[in-house]
Amino acid sequence: MAKIREVLKGNKTTFEVDLGRVAGKRRRLFKPTERLAERTLKEQERKRKLLGNHWDELDFKSRWTTLEILEEMRDHGVTLTEVWETYQKTHLSHGKSIIEDAIDDFLDIKSEAGRRGRYMKEMSRALARFAQGREKRQLGSVGSGEIRSWIASFQGSAATRKTMQMRIKTFFAWAERQALIAKDPTTRLETIRIDQADPQILSVAECRRLIQSARAIDPDMLPYFALSLFSGVRPDECARLTKKDIDLERGQIVISGEASKTRNRRIITLLPPAERIFKKYTFGKFAVNFRRRRTAIKKHAKIKKWPNDVLRHTAASHFYNIYGMDEATKQLGHSASIMLKHYRQMISKEETEDWMNI
């Protein structure tokens, strides 16, 4: 129970407010008048009552964890104040960067470094979700536990959580390199691992129905299928190509470094089904309302399952039969390990011959 006592201090009468033991140490405040002492006592009692209310609001697990931590601190002779002061020195004082400012700087620097629009859009969206409710906090105040909880809040697939973990790790690794934080908290996170599903491709019958449907309801989309289904060009690369990149005289497609996902130039040999399309249909009219038009063609062809990058995966599996591993990877623009891990589906050479005749 706090008390007020009149005492002599330096030959002067003063009033001692004895607050008892706080954090293992006796705490006393001295005031020049009794009135100030009483006011101080009332304020301390108000704070204690408020603290008691906060304690009552905690669930049992939080109370128990708090008591365990305080017990461990006492065993090591450390006070709560010392712990907080140390945390401030090692985390909050380093750089003193605000989260929203750090995100803006990160995006500006990445844009200046030449990152493409899709990368910038995806990173911006992920970081905006992370910053929500944290905008004005210091970046150094974010710990690994908070990041782990944020990642776990995504209730979708494990692949979604893995993607978010990779993006937030990119940001905090950059912040450490820029000396905005003392240590990257994401280094303490366990890497999310997911089982690699078997590559999904379209059957030859589905490919044929797809091309027939495009011819029937939207022939201007056929050059897109020539690129993606019969040449293995990535969706983003398709959007960056122009008519001049299709060389019918040499029988090839030129993917420039500017258009390539990997930023490396490559040349793709035009296979007969793609060549037949480019000789008959005008290139470049598939970009407008692309998703709606592609969905309409899928529906017309009665194709229900459409896994991510299914057209490129289909092409890659046939490329393996046509070219073999080494040349197929050159045509597709990736490594042999990626070919085996993500793309190659075992299909017969007879199926590939049938596919070439679509």
XYZ file of C-alpha atoms in Angstrom:
358
model
C 0.000 0.000 0.000
C 1.452 3.377 -1.026
C 2.065 5.834 1.770
C 2.941 9.518 2.263
C 5.457 10.468 4.951
C 6.927 13.788 5.985
C 10.715 13.497 6.011
C 13.819 15.660 6.219
C 15.989 15.675 3.119
C 18.983 18.029 2.936
C 17.741 19.922 6.024
C 14.484 20.596 4.217
C 11.045 19.234 4.939
C 9.735 17.158 2.058
C 7.050 14.566 1.473
C 7.917 11.021 0.515
C 5.514 8.974 -1.606
C 6.436 5.364 -0.875
C 5.153 3.185 -3.728
C 6.505 -0.052 -2.272
C 8.528 -2.529 -4.347
C 8.299 -2.131 -8.141
C 10.131 -4.612 -10.410
C 11.990 -5.949 -7.380
C 13.184 -2.547 -6.200
C 11.778 -0.149 -3.632
C 10.437 2.947 -5.367
C 10.028 6.331 -3.671
C 9.133 9.781 -4.997
C 9.809 13.056 -3.166
C 7.601 16.128 -3.453
C 8.065 19.603 -1.919
C 4.467 19.917 -0.643
C 1.907 17.556 0.825
C -0.579 18.573 -1.857
C 1.774 17.540 -4.648
C 2.490 14.303 -2.824
C -1.233 13.501 -2.588
C -1.710 14.324 -6.258
C 1.201 12.039 -7.160
C -0.247 9.259 -5.014
C -3.654 9.545 -6.703
C -2.026 9.427 -10.151
C -0.034 6.319 -9.209
C -3.168 4.643 -7.857
C -4.958 5.480 -11.125
C -2.149 3.902 -13.123
C -2.192 0.803 -10.927
C -5.934 0.446 -11.404
C -5.514 0.850 -15.171
C -2.767 -1.749 -15.139
C -5.038 -4.101 -13.226
C -7.724 -3.644 -15.853
C -5.229 -4.471 -18.599
C -4.201 -7.599 -16.699
C -7.831 -8.673 -16.354
C -8.272 -8.315 -20.106
C -5.436 -10.748 -20.856
C -6.316 -14.379 -21.540
C -4.913 -17.115 -19.325
C -2.128 -18.073 -21.771
C -0.876 -14.468 -22.008
C -0.853 -14.072 -18.202
C 1.002 -17.343 -17.741
C 3.586 -16.447 -20.409
C 4.130 -13.041 -18.786
C 4.724 -14.573 -15.366
C 7.118 -17.176 -16.787
C 9.170 -14.486 -18.540
C 9.277 -12.301 -15.418
C 10.398 -15.329 -13.372
C 13.233 -16.055 -15.820
C 14.287 -12.402 -15.762
C 14.380 -12.408 -11.962
C 16.514 -15.571 -11.957
C 19.039 -13.750 -14.157
C 18.883 -10.549 -12.135
C 17.407 -8.515 -15.002
C 14.545 -6.026 -14.672
C 11.813 -5.349 -17.196
C 13.112 -1.806 -17.638
C 16.573 -3.096 -18.531
C 15.118 -5.499 -21.081
C 13.076 -2.749 -22.726
C 16.024 -0.336 -22.805
C 18.215 -2.990 -24.425
C 15.547 -3.724 -27.025
C 15.257 -0.035 -27.851
C 19.017 0.270 -28.335
C 19.366 -2.818 -30.541
C 16.166 -2.512 -32.576
C 14.440 0.844 -32.429
C 17.424 3.158 -32.541
C 18.989 1.477 -35.588
C 18.041 3.635 -38.568
C 14.736 4.764 -37.015
C 12.981 4.087 -40.295
C 9.187 4.189 -40.456
C 7.605 1.177 -42.202
C 5.640 3.097 -44.835
C 8.703 5.234 -45.683
C 10.924 2.160 -45.974
C 8.430 0.501 -48.340
C 8.301 3.615 -50.538
C 12.116 3.710 -50.676
C 12.286 -0.005 -51.483
C 9.841 0.288 -54.381
C 11.568 3.401 -55.758
C 14.980 1.740 -55.682
C 13.709 -1.470 -57.286
C 11.984 0.509 -60.020
C 15.184 2.481 -60.710
C 17.078 -0.822 -60.834
C 14.933 -1.904 -63.784
C 12.480 -4.324 -62.191
C 9.568 -5.025 -64.489
C 6.002 -3.867 -64.022
C 4.643 -7.220 -62.871
C 7.318 -7.576 -60.195
C 6.655 -4.057 -58.959
C 2.902 -4.603 -58.874
C 3.148 -7.882 -56.952
C 5.681 -6.540 -54.438
C 3.671 -3.361 -53.919
C 0.495 -5.351 -53.252
C 2.203 -7.717 -50.773
C 3.956 -4.933 -48.851
C 0.775 -2.846 -48.690
C -0.974 -5.792 -47.029
C 1.875 -6.212 -44.570
C 1.991 -2.494 -43.723
C -1.739 -2.255 -43.015
C -2.083 -1.058 -39.417
C 1.718 -0.785 -39.048
C 2.402 2.206 -41.307
C 3.796 4.562 -38.642
C 5.771 1.991 -36.666
C 9.530 1.758 -36.767
C 10.720 -1.002 -39.065
C 13.088 -2.302 -36.398
C 10.165 -3.019 -34.058
C 8.937 -5.885 -36.272
C 10.066 -9.279 -35.025
C 10.086 -12.737 -36.568
C 7.061 -13.830 -34.525
C 4.938 -11.020 -35.909
C 5.991 -11.830 -39.476
C 5.293 -15.534 -38.895
C 1.780 -14.715 -37.677
C 1.162 -12.451 -40.655
C 2.165 -15.189 -43.099
C -0.001 -17.726 -41.254
C -2.999 -15.380 -41.611
C -3.250 -16.289 -45.299
C -5.797 -19.063 -45.252
C -5.289 -20.158 -48.863
C -2.830 -22.714 -50.127
C 0.673 -23.305 -48.787
C 1.913 -21.950 -52.121
C 0.309 -18.579 -51.307
C 2.009 -18.459 -47.892
C 5.326 -19.421 -49.468
C 4.978 -16.614 -52.012
C 4.217 -14.059 -49.295
C 7.170 -15.299 -47.242
C 9.519 -14.874 -50.212
C 8.290 -11.329 -50.861
C 8.549 -10.169 -47.268
C 12.001 -11.784 -46.982
C 13.110 -9.802 -50.040
C 12.012 -6.565 -48.377
C 13.663 -7.182 -44.991
C 16.890 -8.467 -46.566
C 17.029 -5.195 -48.509
C 16.326 -3.201 -45.303
C 19.286 -4.895 -43.576
C 21.583 -4.123 -46.533
C 20.472 -0.492 -46.356
C 21.226 -0.392 -42.582
C 17.578 0.405 -41.804
C 17.497 -2.507 -39.336
C 20.222 -4.215 -37.328
C 19.234 -7.752 -38.364
C 16.784 -9.244 -40.817
C 14.050 -10.930 -38.694
C 12.996 -13.238 -41.529
C 16.232 -15.236 -41.213
C 14.625 -16.923 -38.197
C 11.663 -18.186 -40.210
C 11.441 -21.791 -41.331
C 11.217 -22.075 -45.103
C 7.746 -23.126 -46.197
C 7.995 -26.225 -48.328
C 5.314 -27.570 -50.615
C 5.045 -30.841 -52.479
C 5.689 -30.400 -56.175
C 2.618 -31.504 -58.106
C 2.943 -33.455 -61.344
C 3.012 -31.171 -64.395
C -0.448 -30.774 -65.920
C -0.822 -30.571 -69.679
C -3.587 -30.615 -72.271
C -4.194 -33.800 -74.216
C -3.808 -33.736 -77.986
C -7.600 -33.941 -78.296
C -7.993 -30.892 -76.032
C -5.373 -28.970 -78.029
C -7.230 -29.746 -81.234
C -10.583 -28.648 -79.766
C -8.962 -25.435 -78.489
C -7.675 -24.501 -81.955
C -10.964 -25.461 -83.604
C -12.898 -23.289 -81.135
C -10.562 -20.331 -81.700
C -11.068 -20.641 -85.461
C -14.829 -20.810 -84.977
C -15.455 -17.924 -82.538
C -12.315 -15.753 -82.342
C -9.647 -16.420 -85.026
C -7.663 -13.321 -83.999
C -6.655 -15.291 -80.868
C -4.926 -17.997 -82.916
C -1.508 -16.208 -83.010
C -1.541 -16.289 -79.187
C -1.984 -20.077 -79.244
C 0.742 -20.346 -81.878
C 3.098 -18.644 -79.414
C 2.026 -20.300 -76.174
C 0.770 -23.769 -77.152
C 3.049 -24.530 -80.123
C 6.144 -22.429 -79.275
C 6.217 -22.520 -75.450
C 6.408 -18.730 -75.065
C 5.608 -17.458 -71.563
C 2.375 -15.406 -71.135
C 4.247 -12.222 -70.191
C 6.608 -12.684 -73.136
C 3.639 -13.079 -75.504
C 2.399 -9.659 -74.409
C 5.789 -8.052 -75.203
C 6.245 -9.500 -78.713
C 5.387 -7.686 -81.916
C 4.865 -8.765 -85.513
C 8.515 -8.047 -86.370
C 9.628 -10.739 -83.887
C 8.022 -13.450 -86.066
C 10.426 -14.288 -88.903
C 8.593 -16.570 -91.327
C 11.445 -16.546 -93.860
C 13.858 -18.030 -91.340
C 11.131 -19.999 -89.584
C 11.811 -18.597 -86.127
C 10.580 -16.396 -83.291
C 13.085 -13.975 -81.781
C 12.612 -13.335 -78.053
C 14.730 -10.265 -77.315
C 16.368 -9.636 -73.956
C 13.838 -6.867 -73.394
C 10.911 -9.247 -73.936
C 12.387 -12.308 -72.205
C 11.538 -13.096 -68.599
C 15.165 -14.040 -67.963
C 16.384 -10.941 -69.936
C 18.390 -13.291 -72.169
C 17.781 -13.312 -75.910
C 16.708 -16.632 -77.396
C 15.477 -17.952 -80.738
C 12.605 -20.428 -81.028
C 12.153 -22.603 -84.086
C 8.691 -22.319 -85.633
C 7.021 -25.732 -85.626
C 4.520 -26.610 -88.386
C 1.276 -25.876 -86.432
C 2.563 -22.433 -85.376
C 3.876 -21.680 -88.864
C 0.509 -22.533 -90.430
C -1.247 -20.077 -88.105
C 1.199 -17.188 -88.665
C 0.973 -17.568 -92.454
C -2.803 -17.196 -92.366
C -3.706 -14.969 -89.392
C -2.650 -11.420 -88.465
C -0.426 -11.102 -85.417
C -1.162 -8.654 -82.601
C -4.959 -8.615 -82.271
C -5.223 -10.835 -79.194
C -4.212 -8.333 -76.488
C -7.578 -6.509 -76.175
C -9.954 -8.174 -73.646
C -7.528 -11.090 -73.628
C -8.738 -12.966 -70.527
C -12.417 -12.759 -71.451
C -11.749 -13.993 -74.970
C -9.499 -16.854 -73.849
C -12.119 -17.967 -71.306
C -14.787 -17.979 -74.026
C -12.593 -20.201 -76.222
C -11.907 -22.617 -73.335
C -15.622 -22.838 -72.628
C -16.449 -23.444 -76.284
C -13.790 -26.186 -76.412
C -15.284 -27.753 -73.254
C -11.964 -27.662 -71.383
C -12.746 -27.538 -67.659
C -9.292 -27.785 -66.060
C -6.809 -25.023 -66.860
C -3.744 -25.227 -64.562
C -1.316 -22.327 -64.405
C 0.907 -22.097 -67.527
C -0.753 -25.214 -68.968
C -0.074 -24.195 -72.588
C 3.665 -23.726 -72.003
C 3.803 -26.981 -70.032
C 2.099 -28.782 -72.903
C 4.570 -27.368 -75.426
C 7.517 -28.269 -73.193
C 6.433 -31.901 -72.938
C 6.242 -32.205 -76.733
C 9.527 -30.292 -77.154
C 11.206 -33.011 -75.082
C 10.133 -35.612 -77.654
C 11.047 -33.386 -80.621
C 14.398 -31.939 -79.543
C 15.683 -33.896 -76.566
C 16.603 -32.335 -73.234
C 19.410 -29.938 -74.221
C 17.762 -28.294 -77.217
C 14.337 -28.208 -75.562
C 15.734 -26.187 -72.644
C 17.337 -23.714 -75.085
C 14.062 -23.273 -76.953
C 12.139 -22.716 -73.712
C 14.753 -20.509 -72.062
C 15.363 -22.331 -68.792
C 17.616 -24.958 -67.220
C 17.413 -28.742 -67.461
C 16.597 -28.974 -63.734
C 13.579 -26.688 -64.202
C 12.550 -28.760 -67.215
C 12.519 -31.937 -65.140
C 10.950 -30.337 -62.072
C 8.123 -28.332 -63.592
C 7.444 -29.104 -67.238
C 8.216 -32.536 -68.617
C 5.219 -34.870 -68.750
C 5.741 -38.314 -70.202
C 3.846 -38.565 -73.502
C 4.398 -40.847 -76.465
C 6.115 -39.845 -79.680
C 2.953 -40.850 -81.507
C 1.011 -38.252 -79.511
C 3.620 -35.644 -80.384
C 3.315 -36.469 -84.094
C -0.453 -36.068 -83.801
C 0.061 -32.714 -81.971
C 2.369 -31.500 -84.772
C -0.420 -32.118 -87.295
C -3.046 -29.930 -85.582
